[in-house]
Short mmCIF file of C-alpha atoms in Angstrom, two decimals:
data_model
loop_
_atom_site.label_atom_id
_atom_site.label_comp_id
_atom_site.label_asym_id
_atom_site.label_seq_id
_atom_site.Cartn_x
_atom_site.Cartn_y
_atom_site.Cartn_z
CA UNK W 1 105.18 156.19 55.32
CA UNK W 2 104.66 155.44 51.51
CA UNK W 3 103.78 159.20 50.69
CA UNK W 4 99.95 159.61 49.02
CA UNK W 5 99.18 161.41 46.14
CA UNK W 6 95.50 161.64 45.47
CA UNK W 7 95.16 161.93 41.10
CA UNK W 8 92.07 164.41 41.45
CA UNK W 9 91.53 167.77 41.02
CA UNK W 10 87.57 168.08 42.66
CA UNK W 11 86.92 169.47 45.56
CA UNK W 12 85.05 166.40 47.81
CA UNK W 13 86.65 163.83 47.12
CA UNK W 14 90.11 165.88 48.45
CA UNK W 15 87.71 166.42 51.59
CA UNK W 16 86.71 162.40 51.34
CA UNK W 17 90.00 161.85 51.82
CA UNK W 18 91.34 163.63 53.98
CA UNK W 19 89.28 162.39 56.65
CA UNK W 20 91.66 159.35 57.26
CA UNK W 21 94.27 161.53 58.54
CA UNK W 22 96.72 160.45 56.14
CA UNK W 23 99.22 163.28 54.41
CA UNK W 24 98.16 163.62 50.86
CA UNK W 25 99.32 165.78 48.10
CA UNK W 26 96.25 165.60 44.85
CA UNK W 27 97.08 166.57 41.25
CA UNK W 28 94.78 167.14 37.96
CA UNK W 29 95.22 164.88 35.85
CA UNK W 30 95.17 165.16 32.13
CA UNK W 31 92.53 161.56 30.64
CA UNK W 32 90.26 161.94 27.46
CA UNK W 33 86.88 161.38 29.55
CA UNK W 34 84.73 159.75 26.64
CA UNK W 35 83.50 155.89 26.93
CA UNK W 36 84.51 153.21 23.94
CA UNK W 37 82.32 151.55 21.33
CA UNK W 38 80.15 148.97 24.47
CA UNK W 39 82.44 148.88 27.23
CA UNK W 40 80.88 148.20 30.99
CA UNK W 41 80.02 150.57 32.77
CA UNK W 42 83.15 148.25 35.06
CA UNK W 43 85.13 148.57 32.25
CA UNK W 44 85.10 151.76 31.76
CA UNK W 45 85.02 153.06 35.78
CA UNK W 46 87.98 150.33 36.11
CA UNK W 47 89.64 152.06 32.50
CA UNK W 48 88.98 155.83 33.92
CA UNK W 49 90.26 155.46 37.30
CA UNK W 50 94.14 154.06 36.65
CA UNK W 51 94.71 155.68 33.85
CA UNK W 52 93.91 159.00 35.64
CA UNK W 53 96.57 157.19 38.38
CA UNK W 54 99.08 156.90 35.64
CA UNK W 55 98.51 159.96 33.96
CA UNK W 56 100.87 161.45 37.11
CA UNK W 57 102.73 158.49 37.74
CA UNK W 58 105.66 159.72 36.38
CA UNK W 59 105.69 162.98 38.84
CA UNK W 60 105.73 160.81 41.74
CA UNK W 61 108.31 157.77 41.45
CA UNK W 62 107.70 156.15 45.33
CA UNK W 63 104.21 156.82 46.10
CA UNK W 64 101.15 156.12 46.75
CA UNK W 65 98.36 157.24 43.63
CA UNK W 66 95.02 156.75 44.12
CA UNK W 67 92.57 157.45 41.03
CA UNK W 68 89.22 157.56 41.08
CA UNK W 69 86.16 157.64 38.64
CA UNK W 70 82.31 158.05 38.71
CA UNK W 71 79.37 157.04 36.24
CA UNK W 72 75.48 157.28 36.58
CA UNK W 73 73.73 153.44 35.20
CA UNK W 74 69.41 154.52 34.09
CA UNK W 75 67.72 151.61 31.82
CA UNK W 76 71.36 150.20 30.80
CA UNK W 77 72.26 153.82 29.38
CA UNK W 78 75.34 155.35 31.26
CA UNK W 79 75.26 158.45 31.80
CA UNK W 80 77.82 161.10 32.90
CA UNK W 81 78.35 164.35 33.61
CA UNK W 82 75.16 166.70 32.26
CA UNK W 83 77.11 169.35 29.28
CA UNK W 84 74.62 172.19 30.96
CA UNK W 85 71.87 173.23 33.24
CA UNK W 86 69.15 172.84 31.32
CA UNK W 87 70.64 168.76 30.33
CA UNK W 88 71.02 168.23 34.84
CA UNK W 89 67.42 169.54 34.66
CA UNK W 90 66.20 165.73 31.74
CA UNK W 91 68.30 163.83 33.89
CA UNK W 92 66.21 164.23 37.31
CA UNK W 93 63.21 164.69 35.70
CA UNK W 94 64.11 161.40 34.10
CA UNK W 95 65.09 159.53 37.66
CA UNK W 96 61.74 160.52 39.47
CA UNK W 97 60.68 157.49 40.99
CA UNK W 98 63.76 155.53 39.51
CA UNK W 99 66.11 153.61 40.52
CA UNK W 100 70.38 154.59 39.39
CA UNK W 101 72.59 152.86 39.80
CA UNK W 102 75.56 155.15 40.00
CA UNK W 103 79.57 153.13 39.47
CA UNK W 104 82.47 154.51 41.06
CA UNK W 105 86.20 152.51 40.01
CA UNK W 106 89.52 153.36 42.26
CA UNK W 107 93.06 152.38 41.84
CA UNK W 108 95.24 152.46 43.11
CA UNK W 109 99.33 152.15 42.28
CA UNK W 110 102.82 151.14 43.98
CA UNK W 111 105.23 153.63 41.51
CA UNK W 112 107.36 151.14 43.34
CA UNK W 113 106.77 148.26 43.85
CA UNK W 114 105.40 148.46 39.81
CA UNK W 115 101.93 146.84 41.74
CA UNK W 116 98.39 148.03 40.66
CA UNK W 117 94.73 147.24 42.34
CA UNK W 118 92.21 148.15 40.40
CA UNK W 119 87.51 147.64 41.67
CA UNK W 120 84.32 148.91 41.56
CA UNK W 121 81.68 149.43 43.95
CA UNK W 122 78.31 150.04 43.05
CA UNK W 123 75.71 152.30 44.99
CA UNK W 124 72.18 152.92 44.04
CA UNK W 125 69.67 154.99 44.77
CA UNK W 126 65.77 155.21 44.69
CA UNK W 127 64.86 158.70 43.73
CA UNK W 128 61.44 160.31 44.89
CA UNK W 129 58.81 161.53 42.85
CA UNK W 130 59.53 165.07 41.41
CA UNK W 131 57.96 167.95 40.34
CA UNK W 132 59.85 170.25 37.35
CA UNK W 133 58.93 173.48 40.27
CA UNK W 134 62.16 170.68 42.33
CA UNK W 135 63.87 169.72 40.37
CA UNK W 136 64.50 173.39 39.30
CA UNK W 137 65.12 175.13 42.42
CA UNK W 138 67.77 171.57 43.11
CA UNK W 139 69.23 172.42 39.72
CA UNK W 140 68.98 176.78 39.70
CA UNK W 141 70.67 176.19 43.82
CA UNK W 142 73.17 173.56 43.74
CA UNK W 143 74.22 173.94 39.56
CA UNK W 144 75.65 170.41 39.64
CA UNK W 145 78.03 169.74 36.01
CA UNK W 146 80.25 168.64 37.89
CA UNK W 147 78.61 165.81 39.36
CA UNK W 148 77.84 161.69 36.83
CA UNK W 149 73.80 162.06 37.53
CA UNK W 150 73.27 165.44 38.10
CA UNK W 151 73.35 165.55 42.06
CA UNK W 152 75.84 166.16 44.91
CA UNK W 153 75.17 163.76 47.35
CA UNK W 154 77.99 166.12 50.00
CA UNK W 155 74.61 169.11 49.16
CA UNK W 156 71.00 169.16 48.47
CA UNK W 157 71.12 165.88 46.83
CA UNK W 158 69.71 164.16 49.73
CA UNK W 159 66.80 166.33 49.69
CA UNK W 160 66.09 164.14 45.77
CA UNK W 161 65.93 160.61 47.40
CA UNK W 162 63.01 157.96 48.62
CA UNK W 163 66.53 155.52 49.96
CA UNK W 164 68.95 154.59 49.50
CA UNK W 165 71.08 150.75 49.00
CA UNK W 166 74.85 149.53 49.43
CA UNK W 167 78.15 149.59 51.58
CA UNK W 168 79.17 152.53 51.28
CA UNK W 169 77.68 156.45 50.68
CA UNK W 170 81.38 157.93 50.46
CA UNK W 171 81.14 156.25 46.87
CA UNK W 172 77.96 158.45 46.01
CA UNK W 173 80.47 161.59 46.30
CA UNK W 174 82.85 160.55 44.37
CA UNK W 175 85.43 158.16 46.49
CA UNK W 176 84.49 154.28 48.17
CA UNK W 177 86.68 154.92 51.07
CA UNK W 178 86.09 150.98 52.81
CA UNK W 179 87.08 149.23 49.43
CA UNK W 180 90.30 152.75 49.34
CA UNK W 181 91.25 151.48 53.41
CA UNK W 182 91.13 148.05 52.70
CA UNK W 183 92.90 148.57 49.57
CA UNK W 184 95.59 150.81 51.67
CA UNK W 185 95.98 148.59 53.91
CA UNK W 186 96.99 145.63 51.43
CA UNK W 187 99.32 148.26 50.38
CA UNK W 188 101.02 148.87 53.31
CA UNK W 189 99.76 151.20 55.28
CA UNK W 190 97.14 151.37 57.07
CA UNK W 191 94.66 154.65 58.21
CA UNK W 192 94.37 153.73 61.78
CA UNK W 193 98.23 153.13 63.02
CA UNK W 194 99.65 154.77 60.21
CA UNK W 195 98.02 158.65 60.18
CA UNK W 196 99.76 161.22 62.59
CA UNK W 197 99.20 161.32 65.76
CA UNK W 198 96.83 165.11 66.12
#
C-alpha cells in the first residue's frame, strides 16, 4: 500500500483518519490561509487543501498526501477561525436561530504518479436560538478558537444545534471521510481491504 501522510496539525483530523484503520504519518504544513479578494468559499478551500498537501510533498515523494481546510459561510460572508473568545461569542450570537453552511475542501496528492484530486463537501447546520449566557458558557468550556464557526462538533458543539443537514457529518470536524474513501479507492487504496488485520 502507498504510505499515507496527513498534512495537518489538527488532532481532530488525525482522530478521524484513524477510524479508517490505515497506517499514516502526519506533519504540519505551513501556508498562508488568507482568502484572496472575491474568492468563493469553494475556490478558497480547494486552494488551501491542495496548498497544504503540496507544502509537504517534497518530503514525501512516494506517498499519498491528504490536505483539508474548512470555512463557514454565513449570509454570503466567509468566516474562518475566531481571533479570540470575544469573536467566538460574537459569531455564535450571529448564528443563533440561523442556518450556516460549512464548506470543507479535500485534496489528495499521489507524489509518485504526480496525480491529484481536489473536491469539497458542503454541510449545513441550523443553530437553535441561543441565549447570551449559553454562548458565554459554551465558549468558556470549549474555547473553540481553532474551529471555523466557533464550535467543535466533536465536543459540546452538538448542544448548539437544532438540526444538521448533509451527506457526511465528519466534514464538520474537518475531514469528510466518505469523500476521502472515494478518493483513496481512485488512488488504489481501499480502507476495507488494505487496513492491517487486527
